[in-house]
Short mmCIF file of C-alpha atoms in Angstrom, two decimals:
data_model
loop_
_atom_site.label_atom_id
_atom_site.label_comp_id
_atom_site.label_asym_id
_atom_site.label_seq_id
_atom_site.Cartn_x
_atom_site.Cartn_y
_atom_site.Cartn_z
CA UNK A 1 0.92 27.03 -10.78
CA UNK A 2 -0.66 30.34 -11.82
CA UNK A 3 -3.55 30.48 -9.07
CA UNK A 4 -2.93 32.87 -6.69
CA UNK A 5 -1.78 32.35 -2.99
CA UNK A 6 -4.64 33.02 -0.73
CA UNK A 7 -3.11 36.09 0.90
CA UNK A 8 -2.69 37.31 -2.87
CA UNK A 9 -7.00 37.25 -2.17
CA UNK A 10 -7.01 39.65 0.91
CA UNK A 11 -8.82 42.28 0.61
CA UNK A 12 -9.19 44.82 3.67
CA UNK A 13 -12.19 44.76 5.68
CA UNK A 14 -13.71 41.28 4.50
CA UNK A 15 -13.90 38.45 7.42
CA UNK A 16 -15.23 35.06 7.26
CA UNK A 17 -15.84 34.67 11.58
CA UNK A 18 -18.79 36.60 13.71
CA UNK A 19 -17.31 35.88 17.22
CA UNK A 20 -20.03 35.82 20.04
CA UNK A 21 -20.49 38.69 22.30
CA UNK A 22 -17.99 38.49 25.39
CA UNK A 23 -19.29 37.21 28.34
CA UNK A 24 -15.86 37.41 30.53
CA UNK A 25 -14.57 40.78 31.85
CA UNK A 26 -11.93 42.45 29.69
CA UNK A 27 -8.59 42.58 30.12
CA UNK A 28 -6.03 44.91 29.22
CA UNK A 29 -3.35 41.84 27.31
CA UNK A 30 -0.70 44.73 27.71
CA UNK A 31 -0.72 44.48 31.69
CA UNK A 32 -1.11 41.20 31.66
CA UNK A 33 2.02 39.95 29.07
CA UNK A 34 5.26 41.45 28.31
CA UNK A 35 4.67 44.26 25.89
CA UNK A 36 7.49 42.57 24.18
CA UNK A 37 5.67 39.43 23.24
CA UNK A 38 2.51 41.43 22.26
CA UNK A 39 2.63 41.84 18.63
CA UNK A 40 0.21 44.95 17.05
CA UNK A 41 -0.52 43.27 13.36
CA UNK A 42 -0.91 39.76 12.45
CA UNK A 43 0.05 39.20 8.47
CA UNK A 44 -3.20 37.55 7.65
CA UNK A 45 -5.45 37.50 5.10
CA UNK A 46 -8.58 39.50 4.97
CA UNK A 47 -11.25 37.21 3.40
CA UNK A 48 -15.06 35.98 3.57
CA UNK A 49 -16.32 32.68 4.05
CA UNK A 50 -16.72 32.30 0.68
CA UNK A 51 -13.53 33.24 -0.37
CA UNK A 52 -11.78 30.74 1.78
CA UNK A 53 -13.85 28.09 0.71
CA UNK A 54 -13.45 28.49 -3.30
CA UNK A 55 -9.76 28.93 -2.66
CA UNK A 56 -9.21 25.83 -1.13
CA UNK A 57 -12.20 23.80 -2.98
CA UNK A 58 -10.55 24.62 -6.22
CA UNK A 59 -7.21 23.52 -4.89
CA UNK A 60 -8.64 20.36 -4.23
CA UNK A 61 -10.08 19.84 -7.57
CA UNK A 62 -6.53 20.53 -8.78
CA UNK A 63 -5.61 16.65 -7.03
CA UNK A 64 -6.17 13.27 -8.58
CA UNK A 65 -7.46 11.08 -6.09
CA UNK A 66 -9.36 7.69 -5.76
CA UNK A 67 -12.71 9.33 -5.32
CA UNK A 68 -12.09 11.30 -8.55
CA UNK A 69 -11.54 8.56 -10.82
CA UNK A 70 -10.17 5.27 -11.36
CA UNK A 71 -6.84 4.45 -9.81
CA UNK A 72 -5.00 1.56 -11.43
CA UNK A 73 -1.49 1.22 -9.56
CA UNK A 74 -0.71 -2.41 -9.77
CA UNK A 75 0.81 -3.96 -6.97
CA UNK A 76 0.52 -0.89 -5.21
CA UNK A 77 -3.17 -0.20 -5.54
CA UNK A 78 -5.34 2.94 -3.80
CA UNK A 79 -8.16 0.72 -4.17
CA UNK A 80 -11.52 2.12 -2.83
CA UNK A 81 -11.98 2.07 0.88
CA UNK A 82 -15.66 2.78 2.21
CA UNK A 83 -16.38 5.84 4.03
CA UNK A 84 -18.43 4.34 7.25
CA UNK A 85 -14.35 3.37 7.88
CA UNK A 86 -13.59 6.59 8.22
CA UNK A 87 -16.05 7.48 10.72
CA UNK A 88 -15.28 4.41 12.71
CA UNK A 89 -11.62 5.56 13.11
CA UNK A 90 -12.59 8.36 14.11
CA UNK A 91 -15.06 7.90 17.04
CA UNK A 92 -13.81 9.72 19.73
CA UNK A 93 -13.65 6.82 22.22
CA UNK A 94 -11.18 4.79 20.25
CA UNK A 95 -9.63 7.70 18.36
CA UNK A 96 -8.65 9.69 21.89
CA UNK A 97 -7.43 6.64 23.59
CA UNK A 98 -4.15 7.11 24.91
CA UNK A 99 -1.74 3.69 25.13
CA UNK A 100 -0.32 4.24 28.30
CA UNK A 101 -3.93 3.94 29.50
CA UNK A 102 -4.20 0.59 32.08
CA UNK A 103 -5.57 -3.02 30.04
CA UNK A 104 -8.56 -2.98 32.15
CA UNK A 105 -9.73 0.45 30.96
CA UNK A 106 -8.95 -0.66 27.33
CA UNK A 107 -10.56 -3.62 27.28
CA UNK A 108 -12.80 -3.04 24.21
CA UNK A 109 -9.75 -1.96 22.18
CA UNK A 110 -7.99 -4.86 22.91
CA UNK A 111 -10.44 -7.09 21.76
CA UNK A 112 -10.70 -5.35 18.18
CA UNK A 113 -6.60 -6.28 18.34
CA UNK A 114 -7.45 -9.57 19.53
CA UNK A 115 -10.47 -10.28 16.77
CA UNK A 116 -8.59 -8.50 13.95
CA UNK A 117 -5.26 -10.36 14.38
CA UNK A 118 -7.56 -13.65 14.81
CA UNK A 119 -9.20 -12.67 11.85
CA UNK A 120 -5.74 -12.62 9.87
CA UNK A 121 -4.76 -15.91 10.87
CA UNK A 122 -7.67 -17.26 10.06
CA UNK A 123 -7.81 -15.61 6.64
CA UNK A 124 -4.46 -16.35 5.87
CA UNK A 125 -3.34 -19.93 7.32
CA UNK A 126 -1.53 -19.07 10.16
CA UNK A 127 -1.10 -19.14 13.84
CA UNK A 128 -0.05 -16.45 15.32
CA UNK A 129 -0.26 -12.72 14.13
CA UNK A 130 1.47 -9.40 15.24
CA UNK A 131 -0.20 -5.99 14.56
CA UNK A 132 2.90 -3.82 15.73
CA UNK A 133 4.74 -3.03 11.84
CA UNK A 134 3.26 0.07 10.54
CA UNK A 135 4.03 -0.44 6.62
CA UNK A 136 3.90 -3.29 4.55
CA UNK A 137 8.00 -3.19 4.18
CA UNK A 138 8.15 -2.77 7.73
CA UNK A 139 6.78 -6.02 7.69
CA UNK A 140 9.08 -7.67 5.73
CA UNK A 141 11.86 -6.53 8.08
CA UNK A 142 10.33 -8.05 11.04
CA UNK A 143 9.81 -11.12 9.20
CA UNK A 144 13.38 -10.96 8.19
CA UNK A 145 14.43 -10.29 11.88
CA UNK A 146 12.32 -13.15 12.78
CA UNK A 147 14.26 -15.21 10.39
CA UNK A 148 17.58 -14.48 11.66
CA UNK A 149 16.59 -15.22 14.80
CA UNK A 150 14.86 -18.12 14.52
CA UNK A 151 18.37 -19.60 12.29
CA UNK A 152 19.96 -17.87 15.25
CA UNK A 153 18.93 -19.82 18.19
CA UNK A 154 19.29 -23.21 15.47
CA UNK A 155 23.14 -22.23 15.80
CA UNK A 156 23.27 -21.56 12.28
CA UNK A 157 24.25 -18.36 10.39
CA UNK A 158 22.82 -18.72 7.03
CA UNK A 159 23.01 -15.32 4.93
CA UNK A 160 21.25 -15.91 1.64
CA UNK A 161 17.89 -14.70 0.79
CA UNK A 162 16.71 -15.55 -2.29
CA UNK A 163 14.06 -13.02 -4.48
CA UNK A 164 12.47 -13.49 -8.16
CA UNK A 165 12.98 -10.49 -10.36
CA UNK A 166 9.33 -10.68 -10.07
CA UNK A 167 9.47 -9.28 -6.52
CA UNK A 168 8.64 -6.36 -5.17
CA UNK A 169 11.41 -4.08 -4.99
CA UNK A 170 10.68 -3.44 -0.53
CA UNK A 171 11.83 -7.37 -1.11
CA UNK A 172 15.62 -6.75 -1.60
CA UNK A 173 16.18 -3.80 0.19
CA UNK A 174 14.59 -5.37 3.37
CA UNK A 175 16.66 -8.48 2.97
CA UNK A 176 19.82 -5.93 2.35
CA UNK A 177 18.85 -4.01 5.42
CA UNK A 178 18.01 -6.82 7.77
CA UNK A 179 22.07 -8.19 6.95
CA UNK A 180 21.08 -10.38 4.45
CA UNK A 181 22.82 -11.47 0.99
CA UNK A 182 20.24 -11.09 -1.20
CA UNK A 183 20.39 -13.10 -4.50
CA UNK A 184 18.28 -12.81 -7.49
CA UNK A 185 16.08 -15.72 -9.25
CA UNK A 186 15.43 -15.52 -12.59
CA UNK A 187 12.29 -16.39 -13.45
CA UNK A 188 11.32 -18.49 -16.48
CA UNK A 189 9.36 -17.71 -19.83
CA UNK A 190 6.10 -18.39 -18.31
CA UNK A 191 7.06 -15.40 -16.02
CA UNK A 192 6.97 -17.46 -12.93
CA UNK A 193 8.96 -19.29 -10.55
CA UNK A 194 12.06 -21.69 -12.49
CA UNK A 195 12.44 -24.70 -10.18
CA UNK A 196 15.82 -25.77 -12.11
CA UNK A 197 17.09 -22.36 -11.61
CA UNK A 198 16.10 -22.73 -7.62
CA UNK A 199 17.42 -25.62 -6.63
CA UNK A 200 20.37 -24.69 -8.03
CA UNK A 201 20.31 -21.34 -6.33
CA UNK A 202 19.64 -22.93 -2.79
CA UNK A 203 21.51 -24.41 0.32
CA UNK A 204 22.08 -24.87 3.34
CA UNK A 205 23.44 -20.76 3.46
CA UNK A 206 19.93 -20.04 2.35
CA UNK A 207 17.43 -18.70 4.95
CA UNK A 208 14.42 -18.18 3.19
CA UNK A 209 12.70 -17.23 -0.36
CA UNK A 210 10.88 -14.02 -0.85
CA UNK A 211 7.99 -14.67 -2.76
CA UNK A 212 4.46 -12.95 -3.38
CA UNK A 213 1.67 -15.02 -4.87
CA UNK A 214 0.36 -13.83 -7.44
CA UNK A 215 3.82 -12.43 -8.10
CA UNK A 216 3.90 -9.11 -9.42
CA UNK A 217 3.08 -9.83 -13.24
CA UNK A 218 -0.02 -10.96 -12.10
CA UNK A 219 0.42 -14.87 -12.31
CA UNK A 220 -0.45 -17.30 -9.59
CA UNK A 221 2.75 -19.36 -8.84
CA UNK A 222 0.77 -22.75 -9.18
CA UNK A 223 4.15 -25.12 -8.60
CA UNK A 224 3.84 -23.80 -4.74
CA UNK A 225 4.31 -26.83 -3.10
CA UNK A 226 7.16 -27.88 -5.09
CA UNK A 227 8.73 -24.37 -4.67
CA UNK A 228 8.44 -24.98 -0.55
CA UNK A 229 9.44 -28.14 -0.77
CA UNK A 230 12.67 -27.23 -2.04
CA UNK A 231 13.67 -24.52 0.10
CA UNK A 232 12.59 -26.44 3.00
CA UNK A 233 14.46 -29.38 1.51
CA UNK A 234 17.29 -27.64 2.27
CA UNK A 235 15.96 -26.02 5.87
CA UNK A 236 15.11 -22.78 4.37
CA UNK A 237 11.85 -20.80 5.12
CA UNK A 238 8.87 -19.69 2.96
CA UNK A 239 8.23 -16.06 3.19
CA UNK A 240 4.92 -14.46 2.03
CA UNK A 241 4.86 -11.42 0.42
CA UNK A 242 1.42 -10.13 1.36
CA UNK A 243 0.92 -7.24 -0.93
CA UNK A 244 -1.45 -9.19 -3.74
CA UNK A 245 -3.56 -10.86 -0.75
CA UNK A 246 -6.72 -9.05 -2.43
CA UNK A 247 -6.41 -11.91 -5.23
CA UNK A 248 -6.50 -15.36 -2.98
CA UNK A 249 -8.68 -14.01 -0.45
CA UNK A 250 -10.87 -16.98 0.53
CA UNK A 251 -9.89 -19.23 -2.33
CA UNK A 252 -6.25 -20.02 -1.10
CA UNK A 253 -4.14 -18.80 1.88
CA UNK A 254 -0.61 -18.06 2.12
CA UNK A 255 -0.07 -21.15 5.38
CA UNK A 256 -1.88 -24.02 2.99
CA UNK A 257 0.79 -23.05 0.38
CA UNK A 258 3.24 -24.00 3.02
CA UNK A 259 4.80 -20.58 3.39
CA UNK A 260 5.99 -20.38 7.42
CA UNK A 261 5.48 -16.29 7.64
CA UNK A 262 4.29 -13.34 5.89
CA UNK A 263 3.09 -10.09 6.04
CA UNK A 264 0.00 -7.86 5.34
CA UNK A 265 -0.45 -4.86 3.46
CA UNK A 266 -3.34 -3.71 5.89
CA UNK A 267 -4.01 -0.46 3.80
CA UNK A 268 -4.01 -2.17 0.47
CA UNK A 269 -6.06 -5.65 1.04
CA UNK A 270 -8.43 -4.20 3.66
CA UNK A 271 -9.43 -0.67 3.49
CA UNK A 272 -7.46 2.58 4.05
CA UNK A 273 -6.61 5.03 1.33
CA UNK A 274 -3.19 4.37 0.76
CA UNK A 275 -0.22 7.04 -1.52
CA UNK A 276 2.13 8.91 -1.41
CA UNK A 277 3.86 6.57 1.56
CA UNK A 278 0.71 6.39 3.82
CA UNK A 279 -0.67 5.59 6.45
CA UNK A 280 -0.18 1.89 6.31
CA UNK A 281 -0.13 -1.07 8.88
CA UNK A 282 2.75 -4.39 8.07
CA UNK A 283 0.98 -7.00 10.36
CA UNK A 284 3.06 -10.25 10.09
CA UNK A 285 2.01 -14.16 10.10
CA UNK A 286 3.95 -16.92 11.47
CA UNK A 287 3.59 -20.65 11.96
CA UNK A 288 3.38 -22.29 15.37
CA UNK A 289 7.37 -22.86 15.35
CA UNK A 290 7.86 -19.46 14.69
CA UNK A 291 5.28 -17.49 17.46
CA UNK A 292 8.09 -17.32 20.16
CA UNK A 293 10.00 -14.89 17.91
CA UNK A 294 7.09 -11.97 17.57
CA UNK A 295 7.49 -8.39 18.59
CA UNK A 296 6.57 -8.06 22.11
CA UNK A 297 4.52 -7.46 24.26
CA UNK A 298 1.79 -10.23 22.82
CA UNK A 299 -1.47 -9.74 23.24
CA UNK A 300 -3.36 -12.80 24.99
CA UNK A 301 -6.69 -13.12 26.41
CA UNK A 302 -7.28 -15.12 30.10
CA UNK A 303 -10.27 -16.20 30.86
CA UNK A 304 -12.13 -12.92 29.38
CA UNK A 305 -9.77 -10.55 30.06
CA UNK A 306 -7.63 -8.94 27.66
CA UNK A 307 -3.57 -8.06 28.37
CA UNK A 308 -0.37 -7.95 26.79
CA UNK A 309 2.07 -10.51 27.65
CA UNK A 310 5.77 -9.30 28.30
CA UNK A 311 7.82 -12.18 29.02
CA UNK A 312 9.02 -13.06 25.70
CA UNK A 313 12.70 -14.15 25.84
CA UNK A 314 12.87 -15.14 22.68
CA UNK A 315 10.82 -12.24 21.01
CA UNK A 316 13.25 -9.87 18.31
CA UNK A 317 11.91 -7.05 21.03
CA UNK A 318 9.71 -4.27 19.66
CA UNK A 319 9.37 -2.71 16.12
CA UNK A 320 6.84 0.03 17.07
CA UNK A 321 6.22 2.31 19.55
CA UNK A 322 3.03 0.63 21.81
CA UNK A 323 1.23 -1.26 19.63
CA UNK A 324 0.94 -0.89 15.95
CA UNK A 325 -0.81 1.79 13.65
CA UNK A 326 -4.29 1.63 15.45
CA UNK A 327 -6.57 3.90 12.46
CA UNK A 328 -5.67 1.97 9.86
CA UNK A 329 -6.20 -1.19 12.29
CA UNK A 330 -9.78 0.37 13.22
CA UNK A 331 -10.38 0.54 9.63
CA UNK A 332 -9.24 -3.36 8.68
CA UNK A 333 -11.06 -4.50 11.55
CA UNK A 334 -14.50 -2.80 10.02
CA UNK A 335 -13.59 -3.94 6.74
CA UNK A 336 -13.11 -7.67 7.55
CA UNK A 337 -16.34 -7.24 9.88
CA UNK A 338 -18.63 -5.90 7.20
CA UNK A 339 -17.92 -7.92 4.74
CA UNK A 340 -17.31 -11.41 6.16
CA UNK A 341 -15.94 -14.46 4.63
CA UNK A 342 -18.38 -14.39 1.63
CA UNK A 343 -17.74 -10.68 1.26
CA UNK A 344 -13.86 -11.25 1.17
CA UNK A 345 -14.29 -14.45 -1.40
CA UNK A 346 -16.19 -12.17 -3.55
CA UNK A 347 -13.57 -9.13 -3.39
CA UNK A 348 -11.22 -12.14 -4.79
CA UNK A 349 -13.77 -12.70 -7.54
CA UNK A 350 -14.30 -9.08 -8.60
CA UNK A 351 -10.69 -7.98 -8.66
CA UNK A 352 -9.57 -11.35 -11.08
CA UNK A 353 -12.60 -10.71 -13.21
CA UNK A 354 -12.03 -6.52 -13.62
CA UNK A 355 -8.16 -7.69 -14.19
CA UNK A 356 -8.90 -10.35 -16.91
CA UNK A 357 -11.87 -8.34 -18.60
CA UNK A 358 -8.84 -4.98 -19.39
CA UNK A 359 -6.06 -7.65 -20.08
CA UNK A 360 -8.88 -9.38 -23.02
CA UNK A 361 -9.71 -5.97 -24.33
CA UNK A 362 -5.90 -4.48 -24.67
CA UNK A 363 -3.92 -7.25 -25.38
CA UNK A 364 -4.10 -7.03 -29.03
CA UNK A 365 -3.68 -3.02 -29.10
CA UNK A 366 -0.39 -3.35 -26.62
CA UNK A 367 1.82 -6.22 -26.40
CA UNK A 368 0.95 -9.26 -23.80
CA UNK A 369 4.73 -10.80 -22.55
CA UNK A 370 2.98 -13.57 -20.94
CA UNK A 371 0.26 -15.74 -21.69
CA UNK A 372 -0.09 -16.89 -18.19
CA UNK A 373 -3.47 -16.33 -16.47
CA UNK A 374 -3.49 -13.01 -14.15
CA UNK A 375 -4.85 -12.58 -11.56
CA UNK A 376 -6.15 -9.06 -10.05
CA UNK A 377 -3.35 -7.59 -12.09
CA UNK A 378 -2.00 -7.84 -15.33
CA UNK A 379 1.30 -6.63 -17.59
CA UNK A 380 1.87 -5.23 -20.64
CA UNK A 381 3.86 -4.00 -23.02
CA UNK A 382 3.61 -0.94 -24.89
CA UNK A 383 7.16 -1.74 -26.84
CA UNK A 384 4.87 -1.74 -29.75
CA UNK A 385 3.74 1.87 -29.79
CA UNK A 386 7.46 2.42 -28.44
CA UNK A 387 8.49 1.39 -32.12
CA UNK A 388 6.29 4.37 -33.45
CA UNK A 389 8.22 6.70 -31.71
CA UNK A 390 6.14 7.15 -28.26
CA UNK A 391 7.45 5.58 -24.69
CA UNK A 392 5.30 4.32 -21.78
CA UNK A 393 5.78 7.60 -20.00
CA UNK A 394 4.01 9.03 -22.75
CA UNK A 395 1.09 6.65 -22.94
CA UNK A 396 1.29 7.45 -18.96
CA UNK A 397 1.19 11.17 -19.23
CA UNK A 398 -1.48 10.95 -21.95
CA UNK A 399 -3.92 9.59 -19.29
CA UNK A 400 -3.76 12.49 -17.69
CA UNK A 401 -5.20 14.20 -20.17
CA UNK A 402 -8.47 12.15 -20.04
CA UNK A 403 -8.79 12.71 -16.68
CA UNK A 404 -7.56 9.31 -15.31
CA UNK A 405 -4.84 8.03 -13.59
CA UNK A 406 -1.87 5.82 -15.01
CA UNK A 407 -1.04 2.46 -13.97
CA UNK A 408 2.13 1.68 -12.60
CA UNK A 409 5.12 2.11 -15.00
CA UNK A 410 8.28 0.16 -16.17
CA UNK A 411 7.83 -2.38 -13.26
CA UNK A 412 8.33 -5.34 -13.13
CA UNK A 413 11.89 -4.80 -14.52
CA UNK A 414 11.54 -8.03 -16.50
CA UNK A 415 8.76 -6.62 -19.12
CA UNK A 416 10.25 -3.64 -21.33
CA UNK A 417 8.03 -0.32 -21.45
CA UNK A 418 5.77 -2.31 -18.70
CA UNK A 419 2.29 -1.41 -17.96
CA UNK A 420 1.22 -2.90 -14.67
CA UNK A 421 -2.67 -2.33 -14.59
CA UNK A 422 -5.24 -3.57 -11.69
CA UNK A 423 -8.32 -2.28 -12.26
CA UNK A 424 -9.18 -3.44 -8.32
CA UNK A 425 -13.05 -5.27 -7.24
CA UNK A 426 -14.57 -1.77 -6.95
CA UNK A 427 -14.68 -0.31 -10.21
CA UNK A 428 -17.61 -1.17 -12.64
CA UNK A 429 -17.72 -1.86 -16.09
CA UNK A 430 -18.90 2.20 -17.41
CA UNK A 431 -15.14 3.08 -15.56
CA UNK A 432 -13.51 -0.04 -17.01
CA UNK A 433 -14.75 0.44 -20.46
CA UNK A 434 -13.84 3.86 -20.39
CA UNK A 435 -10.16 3.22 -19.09
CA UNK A 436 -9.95 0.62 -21.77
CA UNK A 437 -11.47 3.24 -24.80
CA UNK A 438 -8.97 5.59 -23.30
CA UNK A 439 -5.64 3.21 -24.12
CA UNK A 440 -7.07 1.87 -27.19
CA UNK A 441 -7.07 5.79 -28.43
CA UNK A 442 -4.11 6.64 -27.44
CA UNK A 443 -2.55 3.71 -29.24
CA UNK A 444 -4.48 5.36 -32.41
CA UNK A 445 -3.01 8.81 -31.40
CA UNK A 446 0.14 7.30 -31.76
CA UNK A 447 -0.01 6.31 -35.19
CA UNK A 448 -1.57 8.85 -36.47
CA UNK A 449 -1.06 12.53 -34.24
CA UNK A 450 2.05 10.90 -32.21
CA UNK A 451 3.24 14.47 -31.24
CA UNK A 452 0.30 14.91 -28.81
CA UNK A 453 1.24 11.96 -26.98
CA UNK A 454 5.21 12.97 -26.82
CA UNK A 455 4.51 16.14 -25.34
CA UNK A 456 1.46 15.27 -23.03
CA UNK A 457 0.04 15.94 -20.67
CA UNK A 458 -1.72 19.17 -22.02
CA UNK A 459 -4.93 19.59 -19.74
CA UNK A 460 -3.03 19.07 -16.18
CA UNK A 461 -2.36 21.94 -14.21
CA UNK A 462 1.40 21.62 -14.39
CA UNK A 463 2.14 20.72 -18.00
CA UNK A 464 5.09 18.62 -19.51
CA UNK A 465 8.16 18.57 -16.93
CA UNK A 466 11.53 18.67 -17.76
CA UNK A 467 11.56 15.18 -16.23
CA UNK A 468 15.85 15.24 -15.52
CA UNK A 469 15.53 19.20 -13.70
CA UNK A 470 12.23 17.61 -12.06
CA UNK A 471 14.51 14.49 -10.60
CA UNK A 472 17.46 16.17 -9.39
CA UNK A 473 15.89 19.72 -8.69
CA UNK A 474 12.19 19.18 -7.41
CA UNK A 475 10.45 22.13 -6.60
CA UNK A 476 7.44 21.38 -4.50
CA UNK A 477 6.31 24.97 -3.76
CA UNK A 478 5.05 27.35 -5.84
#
C-alpha cells in the first residue's frame, strides 16, 4: 500500500487536543515515580484534528464493506443488519452488565434470553433452545455432542454421520471433531438429496444426517419427510443445518420437517454484521426427547422470576463461558422484535424473489447446473467463459473493479468454476440490476478484451496477487 503511515504525517508543533486548564495542584511526576520509569519523549505523531481524521477516513474508504455496496456471499451472507441494533447493544445498562452479577439484579436480561430463545423455538419448530454456542459451527458441535450423548445413555455407540456434498463444509469437520465417522452422500442430478443412495448409506451405526434446507445450491429438499423417515427408520437423528434459515422463515420450520435438532446462525438470519470470522452466536434447537442433554445451566422462569437451573445430570456440561455471546443476542432479540412474524415471512419472500430475479437474468450468459428452483441463493457456472480462457477467480476479481463484491467462489464442490450468489431481502432492484449488468459485461469482456479480466483487479488498492506467495507467505502489514 503506498499511503503513508500516520507517523510518516507528523509534523512538529501541530496537535489535534486543547486540554482544559488544571484545576488540581501540580506535582513534580519525578518525586513522585521512579525516575527510572519516567520516560522524557513519547514517539508520537505530531498532527491536527484534521489530519487524523483524513488519515484514517481514507483508510476506511480503502475497505469493502456491506454499507458500501452489495455483498453477495452465498451461504455465508453479510446481509444488511439495521443500525437501531447497534445502539441497542450498546446501551450501557445491558452492554456493562457483568455475568457474575446475582439473577435478581438481572432480571430484565434474563427475560430478553428467555423471549429470544422462546422466540427460536417458536420460529423454528422446536422445544427447547440453548443460547450458550457462540458461532454457527460451534453449534453444530454441541448438537453433535448432544448426539453422542443422547446414543450414549441408549447404550449404543453408533459412529456414522452422514453429510451431502451439498453441505457446508463446518458439517464434516464438526462431525470429525466431535469423534464421528463422517461419510459422504452423493447427491443426485437434481442436485438434491438421492434417497436410493441413503438408504443404502444408513444403519443402525448411523447417528444422524447433516442436512441444511435449502441445501447449499440453493434448492429446497422437498422429499423431507421421506429423507427423516429413513434415517429414523433406522434410529438415526435429523440434524438441521441452520445457516439458510433466512429462506423458510415463516413458511416452513426445521421441527415440522421432522428434523430432532439444529442450530442457528444468529448473525446471518437475524441481524449482526457478520466476516471475517465474527462475532457470531450458534444457538441450538432440540425436540422434547432431546432437552435433558442442553448445555447447562438452563434458563427457566418460576412464577415471574427469572434463574438458571443447574441440576442437569444429563446436560453435555457447558460450551461457553456464562451464557452465550450476549451483543449479537441483544441484536437478534431486536431484530425478531421489530419485525414480527409478518416481518420475518416477508424477509423469506424478499430474499427468494432477489435470488430468482439474478438466477433469470444470468442464466443464459453463465451456465445453470441445475434446473431446480432456488431459493435465497442460487449456483452457477462460469465453465463457459472458463472455455474462453478466463476462470471464476477472474470473473471474481473483475468485480472488484466495478466496485462490488464477489459472490462466493468454487463452492459447492459439486458445480465446476461455481458461483454461489444471494443477493439477500435487503437489496433493491437499482443494486440488483446493476450487479447483474456488471456479470453480463464481464462475460462480454471475456470474449472480446479477455486480458483485462485475467489480470484484474486493476482499480483495487492492492492489485493482482501472486495468489501461491499470497497463500503460503501472507503479508498482512504494510
Amino acid at each position: 500500500m503506498s499511503k503513508p503511515l500516520i507517523k510518516e504525517y507528523s509534523s512538529p508543533g501541530r496537535k489535534g487536543y486543547s486540554l482544559p486548564t488544571l484545576d488540581v495542584p501540580d506535582i513534580n511526576l519525578e518525586e513522585e515515580l521512579n525516575p527510572k520509569f519516567i520516560r522524557q519523549q513519547l514517539d508520537l505523531p505530531e498532527l491536527s484534528e484534521v489530519d487524523v481524521a483524513r488519515h484514517f477516513t481514507s483508510l476506511s474508504q480503502k475497505n469493502y464493506g456491506v454499507d458500501s455496496g452489495i455483498y453477495p456471499l452465498g451461504s455465508c451472507t453479510m446481509k444488511y443488519n439495521p443500525k437501531i441494533n447497534e445502539d441497542i447493544a450498546r446501551i450501557e445498562g445491558l452492554s456493562n452488565l457483568h455475568p457474575y452479577q446475582e439473577d435478581k439484579d438481572l432480571q430484565g436480561s434474563l427475560k430478553i434470553l428467555y423471549e429470544l430463545k422462546n422466540n427460536l423455538a417458536e420460529i423454528s419448530g422446536m422445544d427447547e433452545v440453548t443460547l450458550q454456542p457462540a458461532s454457527g459451527a460451534h453449534g453444530e458441535l454441541t448438537a453433535l455432542m448432544i448426539i453422542k450423548q443422547y446414543f450414549k445413555d441408549k447404550g449404543e455407540e453408533r459412529k456414522k454421520i452422514v453429510v451431502p456434498d451439498s453441505a457446508h463444509g463446518t458439517n464434516p469437520a464438526s462431525a470429525a471433531m466431535a469423534g464421528f465417522e463422517v461419510v459422504e452422500l452423493k447427491s443426485n442430478e437434481r442436485g438434491m438429496i438421492d434417497l436410493d443412495k441413503l438408504r443404502g448409506l444408513v444403519d443402525e451405526d448411523t447417528a444422524a444426517l447433516m442436512l441444511t434446507n435449502p441445501n447449499t445450491l440453493g434448492i429446497f429438499e422437498r422429499e423431507i419427510l421421506e429423507v427423516a423417515e429413513i434415517v429414523h427408520g433406522v434410529g438415526g437423528l435429523l440434524y438441521y443445518d441452520g445457516a439458510n434459515m433466512n429462506a423458510i422463515m415463516g413458511y416452513v420450520r426445521p421441527g415440522d420437517m421432522d428434523f430432532d435438532l439444529m442450530h442457528f446462525n444468529l448473525h446471518k438470519t437475524f441481524s449482526t454484521p457478520h466476516g471475517g470470522g465474527g462475532p457470531g452466536s450458534g444457538p441450538v434447537g432440540v425436540k422434547k426427547f432431546l432437552t435433558s442433554y442442553l448445555p447447562k445451566p438452563v434458563l427457566i422462569k418460576e412464577g415471574n422470576f427469572f434463574k438458571w437451573e443447574y441440576h442437569r445430570p444429563h446436560s453435555i456440561g457447558r460450551v461457553h463461558s456464562f451464557y452465550g455471546n450476549y451483543s449479537v443476542i441483544l441484536r437478534a432479540y431486536a431484530y425478531i422484535k421489530a419485525l414480527g412474524a409478518d416481518g420475518l415471512r416477508k424477509v423469506t419472500e424478499n430474499a427468494v424473489l432477489n435470488a430468482n430475479y439474478m438466477k433469470a437474468k444470468l442464466k443464459d450468459v453463465y451456465y445453470l447446473p441445475y434446473e431446480e428452483d432456488s431459493l435465497h441463493e442460487f449456483v452457477l457456472s462460469a465453465s463457459k467463459q472458463k472455455e474462453k480462457g478466463a476462470t471464476t477467480l477472474n470473473i471474481a476479481k473483475r468485480l472488484l473493479d466495478y466496485g462490488q463484491y464477489a459472490p462466493t467462489i468454487y463452492f459447492p464442490l459439486v458445480v465446476k468454476e461455481a458461483l454461489m450468489i444471494e443477493p439477500t431481502e435487503t437489496e433493491n432492484i437499482t443494486t440488483l440490476n446493476k450487479f447483474i449488468a456488471t456479470m453480463i459485461n464481464i462475460s462480454r469482456e471475456i470474449e472480446n478484451n479477455i486480458e483485462i479480466v485475467k489480470n484484474a483487479p486493476h482499480n483495487t488498492t492492492i492489485k493482482k496477487l501472486d495468489e501461491v506467495k499470497a497463500a503460503r507467505k501472507p503479508d498482512l502489514r504494510w
